[in-house]
XYZ file of C-alpha atoms in Angstrom:
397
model
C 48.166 -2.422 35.586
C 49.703 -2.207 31.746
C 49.962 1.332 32.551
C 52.025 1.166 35.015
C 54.327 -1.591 33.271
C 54.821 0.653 30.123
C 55.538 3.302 32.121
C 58.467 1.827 33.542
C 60.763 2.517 30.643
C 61.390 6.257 30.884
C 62.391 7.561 27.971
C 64.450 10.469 26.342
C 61.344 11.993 24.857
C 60.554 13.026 28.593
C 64.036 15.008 28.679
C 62.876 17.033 25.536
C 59.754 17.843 26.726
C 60.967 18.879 30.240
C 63.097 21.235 28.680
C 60.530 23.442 26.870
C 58.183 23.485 30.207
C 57.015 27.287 30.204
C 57.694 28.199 26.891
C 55.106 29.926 24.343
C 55.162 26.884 22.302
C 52.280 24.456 21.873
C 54.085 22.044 22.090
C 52.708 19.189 19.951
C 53.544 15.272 20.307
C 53.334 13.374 17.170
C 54.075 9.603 15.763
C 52.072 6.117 14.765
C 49.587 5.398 16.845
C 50.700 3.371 19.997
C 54.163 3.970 19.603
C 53.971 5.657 23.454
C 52.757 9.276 23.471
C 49.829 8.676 25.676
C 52.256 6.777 28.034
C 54.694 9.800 27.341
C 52.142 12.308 28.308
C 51.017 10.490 31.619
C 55.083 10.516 32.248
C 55.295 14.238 31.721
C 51.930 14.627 34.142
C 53.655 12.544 36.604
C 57.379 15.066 36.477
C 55.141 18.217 36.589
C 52.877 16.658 40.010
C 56.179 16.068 41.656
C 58.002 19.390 40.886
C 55.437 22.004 40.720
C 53.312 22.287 43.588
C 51.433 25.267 42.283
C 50.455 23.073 39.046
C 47.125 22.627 37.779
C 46.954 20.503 34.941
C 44.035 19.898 32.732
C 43.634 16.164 31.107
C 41.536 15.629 28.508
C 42.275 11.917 27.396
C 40.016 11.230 23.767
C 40.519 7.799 24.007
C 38.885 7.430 27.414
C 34.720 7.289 26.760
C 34.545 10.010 29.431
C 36.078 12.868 26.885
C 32.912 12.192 24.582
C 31.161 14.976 25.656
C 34.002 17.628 24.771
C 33.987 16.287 21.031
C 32.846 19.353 19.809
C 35.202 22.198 20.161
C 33.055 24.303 21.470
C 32.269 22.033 24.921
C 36.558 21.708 24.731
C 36.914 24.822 25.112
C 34.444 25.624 27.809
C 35.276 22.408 30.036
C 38.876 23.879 29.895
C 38.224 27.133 30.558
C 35.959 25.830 33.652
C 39.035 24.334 34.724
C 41.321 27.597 35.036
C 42.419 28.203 38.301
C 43.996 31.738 38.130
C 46.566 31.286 41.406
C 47.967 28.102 39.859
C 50.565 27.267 36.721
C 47.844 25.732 34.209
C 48.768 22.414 32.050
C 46.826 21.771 29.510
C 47.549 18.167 28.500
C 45.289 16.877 25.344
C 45.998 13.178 24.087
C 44.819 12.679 20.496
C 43.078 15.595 20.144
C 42.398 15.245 16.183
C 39.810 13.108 17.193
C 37.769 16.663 17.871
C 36.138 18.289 15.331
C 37.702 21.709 15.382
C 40.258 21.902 17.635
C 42.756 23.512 15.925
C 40.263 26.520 16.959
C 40.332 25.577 21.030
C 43.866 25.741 21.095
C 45.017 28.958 19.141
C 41.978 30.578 21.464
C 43.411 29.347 24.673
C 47.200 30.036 23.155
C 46.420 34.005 22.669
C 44.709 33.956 25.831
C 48.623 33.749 27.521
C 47.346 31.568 30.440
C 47.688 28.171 29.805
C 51.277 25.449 29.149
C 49.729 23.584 26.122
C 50.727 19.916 25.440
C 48.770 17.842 22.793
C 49.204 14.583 21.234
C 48.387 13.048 17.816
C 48.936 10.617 15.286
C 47.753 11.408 11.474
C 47.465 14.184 8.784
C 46.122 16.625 11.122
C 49.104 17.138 12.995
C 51.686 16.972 10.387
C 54.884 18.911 10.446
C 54.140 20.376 7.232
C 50.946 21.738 8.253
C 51.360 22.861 12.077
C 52.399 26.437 10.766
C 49.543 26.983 9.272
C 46.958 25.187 11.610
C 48.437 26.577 15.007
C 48.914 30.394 14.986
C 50.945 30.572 17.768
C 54.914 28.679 17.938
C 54.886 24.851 17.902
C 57.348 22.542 18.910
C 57.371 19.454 17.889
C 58.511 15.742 19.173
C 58.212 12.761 16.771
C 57.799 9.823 18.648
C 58.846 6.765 17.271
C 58.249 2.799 18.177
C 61.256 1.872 21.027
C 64.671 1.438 19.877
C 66.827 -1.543 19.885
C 68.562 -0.026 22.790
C 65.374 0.412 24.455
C 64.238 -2.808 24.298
C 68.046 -4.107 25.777
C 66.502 -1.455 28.719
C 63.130 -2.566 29.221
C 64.253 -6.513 29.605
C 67.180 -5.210 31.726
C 69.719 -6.779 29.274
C 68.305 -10.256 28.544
C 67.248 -9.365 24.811
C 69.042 -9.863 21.467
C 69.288 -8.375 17.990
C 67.511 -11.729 16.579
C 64.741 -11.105 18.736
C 64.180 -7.381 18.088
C 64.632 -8.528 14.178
C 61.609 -10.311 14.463
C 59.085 -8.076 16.961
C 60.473 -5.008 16.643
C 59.640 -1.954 18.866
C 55.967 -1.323 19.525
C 55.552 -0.886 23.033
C 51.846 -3.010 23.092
C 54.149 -5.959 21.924
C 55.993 -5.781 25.210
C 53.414 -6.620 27.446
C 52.383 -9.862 24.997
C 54.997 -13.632 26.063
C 54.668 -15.423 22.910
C 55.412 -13.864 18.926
C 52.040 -15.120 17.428
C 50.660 -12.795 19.973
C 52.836 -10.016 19.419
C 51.695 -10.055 16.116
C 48.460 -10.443 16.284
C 48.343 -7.226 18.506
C 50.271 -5.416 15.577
C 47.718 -6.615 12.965
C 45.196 -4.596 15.096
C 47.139 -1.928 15.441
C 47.176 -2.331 11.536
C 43.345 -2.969 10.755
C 41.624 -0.985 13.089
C 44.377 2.183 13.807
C 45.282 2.558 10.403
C 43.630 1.016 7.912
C 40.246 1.892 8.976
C 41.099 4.990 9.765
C 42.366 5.490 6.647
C 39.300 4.196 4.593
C 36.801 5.970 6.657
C 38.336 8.927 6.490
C 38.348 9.723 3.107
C 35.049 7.369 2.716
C 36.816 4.685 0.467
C 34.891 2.069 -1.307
C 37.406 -0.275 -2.349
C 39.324 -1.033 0.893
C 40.918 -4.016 -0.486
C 43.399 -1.379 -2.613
C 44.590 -0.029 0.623
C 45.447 -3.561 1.922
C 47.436 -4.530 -1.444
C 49.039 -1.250 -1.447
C 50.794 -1.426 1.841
C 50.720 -5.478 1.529
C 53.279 -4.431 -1.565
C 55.393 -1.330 0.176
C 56.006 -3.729 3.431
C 57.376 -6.563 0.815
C 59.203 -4.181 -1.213
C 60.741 -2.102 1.569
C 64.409 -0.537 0.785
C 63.397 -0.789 -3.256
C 63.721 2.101 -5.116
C 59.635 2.810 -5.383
C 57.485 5.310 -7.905
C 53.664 5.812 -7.856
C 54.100 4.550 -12.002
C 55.562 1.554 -11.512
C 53.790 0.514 -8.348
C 50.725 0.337 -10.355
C 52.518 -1.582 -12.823
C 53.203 -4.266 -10.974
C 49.794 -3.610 -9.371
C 48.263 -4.225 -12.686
C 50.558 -7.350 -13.145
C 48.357 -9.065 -10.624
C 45.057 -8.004 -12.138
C 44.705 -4.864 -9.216
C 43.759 -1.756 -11.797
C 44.439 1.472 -10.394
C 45.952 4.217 -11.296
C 49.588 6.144 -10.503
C 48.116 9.067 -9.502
C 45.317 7.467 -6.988
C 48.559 4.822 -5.721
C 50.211 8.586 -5.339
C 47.806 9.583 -2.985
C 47.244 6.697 -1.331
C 50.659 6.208 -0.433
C 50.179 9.460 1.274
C 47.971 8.646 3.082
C 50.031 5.724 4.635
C 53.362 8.376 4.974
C 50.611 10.613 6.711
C 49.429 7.878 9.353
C 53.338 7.564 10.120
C 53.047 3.747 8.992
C 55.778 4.467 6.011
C 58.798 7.130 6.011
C 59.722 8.204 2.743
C 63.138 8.595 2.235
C 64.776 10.889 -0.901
C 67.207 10.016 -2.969
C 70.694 12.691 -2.854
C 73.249 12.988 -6.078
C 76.261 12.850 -3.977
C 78.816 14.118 -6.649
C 75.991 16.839 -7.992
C 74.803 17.553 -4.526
C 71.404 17.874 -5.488
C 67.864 16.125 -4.586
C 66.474 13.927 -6.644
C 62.722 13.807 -7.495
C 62.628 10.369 -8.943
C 62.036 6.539 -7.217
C 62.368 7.431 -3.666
C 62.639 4.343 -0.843
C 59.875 3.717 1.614
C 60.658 2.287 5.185
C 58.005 1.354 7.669
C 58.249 3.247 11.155
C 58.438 -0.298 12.892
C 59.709 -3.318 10.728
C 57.717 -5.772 12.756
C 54.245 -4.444 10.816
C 56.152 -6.668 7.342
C 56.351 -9.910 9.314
C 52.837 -9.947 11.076
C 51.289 -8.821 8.306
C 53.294 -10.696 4.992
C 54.662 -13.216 7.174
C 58.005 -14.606 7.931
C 58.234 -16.581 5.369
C 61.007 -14.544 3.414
C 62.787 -13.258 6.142
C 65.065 -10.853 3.886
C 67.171 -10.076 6.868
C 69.225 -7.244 4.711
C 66.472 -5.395 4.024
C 65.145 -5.473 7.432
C 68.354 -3.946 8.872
C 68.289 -1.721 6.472
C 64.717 -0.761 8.152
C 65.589 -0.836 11.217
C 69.024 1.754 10.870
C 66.624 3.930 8.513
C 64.311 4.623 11.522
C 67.557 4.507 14.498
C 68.869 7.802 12.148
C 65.418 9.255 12.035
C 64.810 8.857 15.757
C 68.440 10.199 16.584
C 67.510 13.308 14.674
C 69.140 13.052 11.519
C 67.793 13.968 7.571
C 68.188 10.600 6.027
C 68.662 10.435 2.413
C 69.299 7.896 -0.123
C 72.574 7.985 -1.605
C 73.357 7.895 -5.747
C 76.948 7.799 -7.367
C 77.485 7.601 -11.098
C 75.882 4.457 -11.183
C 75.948 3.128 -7.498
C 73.909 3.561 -4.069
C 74.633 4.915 -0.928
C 72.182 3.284 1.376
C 71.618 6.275 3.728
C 73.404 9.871 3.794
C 72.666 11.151 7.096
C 72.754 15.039 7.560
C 72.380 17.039 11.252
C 73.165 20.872 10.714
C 77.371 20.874 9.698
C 77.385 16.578 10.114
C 77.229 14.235 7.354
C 77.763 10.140 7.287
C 77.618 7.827 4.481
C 76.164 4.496 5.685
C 75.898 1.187 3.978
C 74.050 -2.283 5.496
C 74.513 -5.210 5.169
C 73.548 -8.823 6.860
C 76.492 -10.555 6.404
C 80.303 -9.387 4.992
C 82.019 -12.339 5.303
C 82.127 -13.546 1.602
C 85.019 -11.417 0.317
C 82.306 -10.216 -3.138
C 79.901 -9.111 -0.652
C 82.516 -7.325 1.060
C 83.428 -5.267 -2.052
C 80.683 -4.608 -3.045
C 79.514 -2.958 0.102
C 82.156 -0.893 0.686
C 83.161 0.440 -2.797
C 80.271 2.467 -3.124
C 81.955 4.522 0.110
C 85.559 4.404 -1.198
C 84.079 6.102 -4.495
C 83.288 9.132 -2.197
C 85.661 11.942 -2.643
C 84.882 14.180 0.136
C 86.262 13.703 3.863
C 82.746 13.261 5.696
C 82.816 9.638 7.648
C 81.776 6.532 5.908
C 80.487 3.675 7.977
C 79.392 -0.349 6.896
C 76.963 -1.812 9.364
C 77.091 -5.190 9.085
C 76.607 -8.824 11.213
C 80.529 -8.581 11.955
C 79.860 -9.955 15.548
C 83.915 -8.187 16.240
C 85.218 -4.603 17.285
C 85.117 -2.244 15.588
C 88.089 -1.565 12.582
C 88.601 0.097 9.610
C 89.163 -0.533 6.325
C 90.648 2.391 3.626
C 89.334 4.682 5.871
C 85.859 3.090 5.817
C 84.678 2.494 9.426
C 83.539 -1.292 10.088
C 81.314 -1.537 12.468
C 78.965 -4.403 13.954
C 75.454 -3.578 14.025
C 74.034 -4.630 17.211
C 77.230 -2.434 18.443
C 75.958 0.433 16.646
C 72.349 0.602 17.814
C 73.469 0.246 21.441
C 75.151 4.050 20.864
């Protein structure tokens, strides 16, 4: 039944994917865990039943009980290879398939073999950008899948949504399916404890899981600070937590590489150069800060500054933070020849606030646009040059 819901929302993932159908890629479906790609991959099975009547597609779903047997690579391989059908276009669909031991082997094997469209989904370390080059011989292609969008939401509830209300739940499609916030939550906390955290601690056979916990307990309060491994376990230390930089280094890896947290680089504007110091962390779905830290401080700045981190991500952009002499940029937002200078803000109506936003864009020399997102609740105008723009407007594009 919940299935069926979820899948009612068709998103532009599906578009992507559709478009590589046939190709020599493995094509490779990544992102937090129950952010959609199972529901994705169903979606895809769905297009490919209705348009290809010579299709034969091969499912193996690892978080259904009846993929236990094909754990081992090994039985993988020979259940899918027992599946061939040599008259027919063969689909092979895998959802999470990290969860089997060495299947990095299955799928280069059935990728030289030249018989098979290979689709597989998953959601930590293993699958990795970074590493897909070297674990797949063959092409990948990759689609990041991120929690729903603002303007996905506005879809799903046919219009009858607001910006306050996506502030506060955010975009993970469980959530949907759950009335009441305290519920909402609670389903995110499980996402957090048993997808993630556990996942995490068993996996590289942690002792101490309460570090873990205060770790990402302190990058969800302290997301959109400027954040180093040094003086994390500072203020770590402050509260009688001893541990040090370099294990907070890796640990906060491990968070970045279960797509919980995005790290995002600071850029010397005027030196065009990256930075290798104090980068910003922002979590893939804001919602994760307030049902885990609470909503007591509800920090509404930095949240929005959360949510347009991950709207630039998931509209394909590089996302940088932005330094000037002695100022900030919140995001510079590069796509192949485009670039846009972005600052957030809650609220511009107090004339100081005002200024203060949008000086650190004046300051830039070059001609690239330069945008303030902001609670203006009006059209859209401009100021110096500087475009003004509301930000529920904005996140409807």
């Amino acid at each position: 039944m919940w299935v069926n819901e979820m899948k009612l929302l068709e998103r532009n993932y599906l578009t992507k994917i559709i478009n590589v159908i046939g190709t020599p890629d493995i094509k490779v479906i990544t992102g937090i865990r129950r952010s959609g790609k199972s529901c994705l991959l169903l979606q895809f099975m769905e297009y490919i039943n209705q348009t290809d009547k010579d299709a034969n597609i091969i499912f193996v779903d690892f978080n259904s009980l009846s993929a236990e047997p094909y754990l081992e690579y090994h039985a993988l391989n020979n259940y899918i290879e027992g599946q061939y059908k040599s008259n027919k276009n063969n689909y092979v669909c895998i959802d999470e398939v990290q969860m089997c031991s060495g299947f990095e082997e299955v799928i280069n094997s059935l990728h030289s073999s030249m018989k098979y469209d290979i689709y597989i989904t998953g959601s930590n370390a293993f699958l990795l950008s970074s590493d897909l080059a070297t674990l797949f011989t063959g092409r990948t292609y990759e689609i990041e899948i991120f929690p729903f969008s603002y303007k996905e939401c506005l879809k799903y509830y046919a219009g009858q949504y607001s910006l306050d209300r996506y502030v506060r739940e955010g975009g993970m499609p469980g959530t949907l399916l759950y009335r009441e916030q305290d519920d909402k939550y609670k389903y995110i906390r499980d996402v957090f404890e048993t997808l993630i955290i556990r996942y995490i601690t068993n996996k590289y056979s942690m002792r101490n899981k309460e570090v873990i916990h205060d770790l990402a307990y302190f990058m969800m309060d302290n997301i959109s600070s400027l954040t180093s491994a040094n003086n994390i376990s500072k203020s770590l230390a402050n509260a009688n937590i001893k541990i040090t930089d370099k294990t907070i280094k890796l640990y906060m890896q491990y968070l970045k590489d279960s797509y919980l947290f995005y790290k995002v680089r600071r850029y010397d504007i005027k030196g065009k150069k990256y930075l290798a110091t104090n980068d910003k962390y922002y979590l893939s779905d804001h919602s994760f800060r307030y049902a885990i830290i609470g909503t007591k401080n509800m920090d509404y700045g930095r949240v929005y500054e959360n949510i347009v981190a991950i709207e630039l991500l998931r509209r394909g952009y590089e996302v940088y933070v932005g330094k000037l002499y002695k100022k900030e940029v919140d995001f510079v937002a590069i796509k192949q020849n485009e670039k846009i200078y972005f600052q957030v803000s809650d609220d511009i109506s107090n004339q100081k606030t005002f200024d203060r936003e949008v000086t650190s864009l004046l300051e830039i020399q070059d001609a690239y646009p330069k945008i303030l997102l902001a609670n203006t609740h009006h059209d859209e105008y401009q100021y110096e040059g500087v475009k003004i723009i509301d930000i529920e407007e904005w996140l409807k594009l």
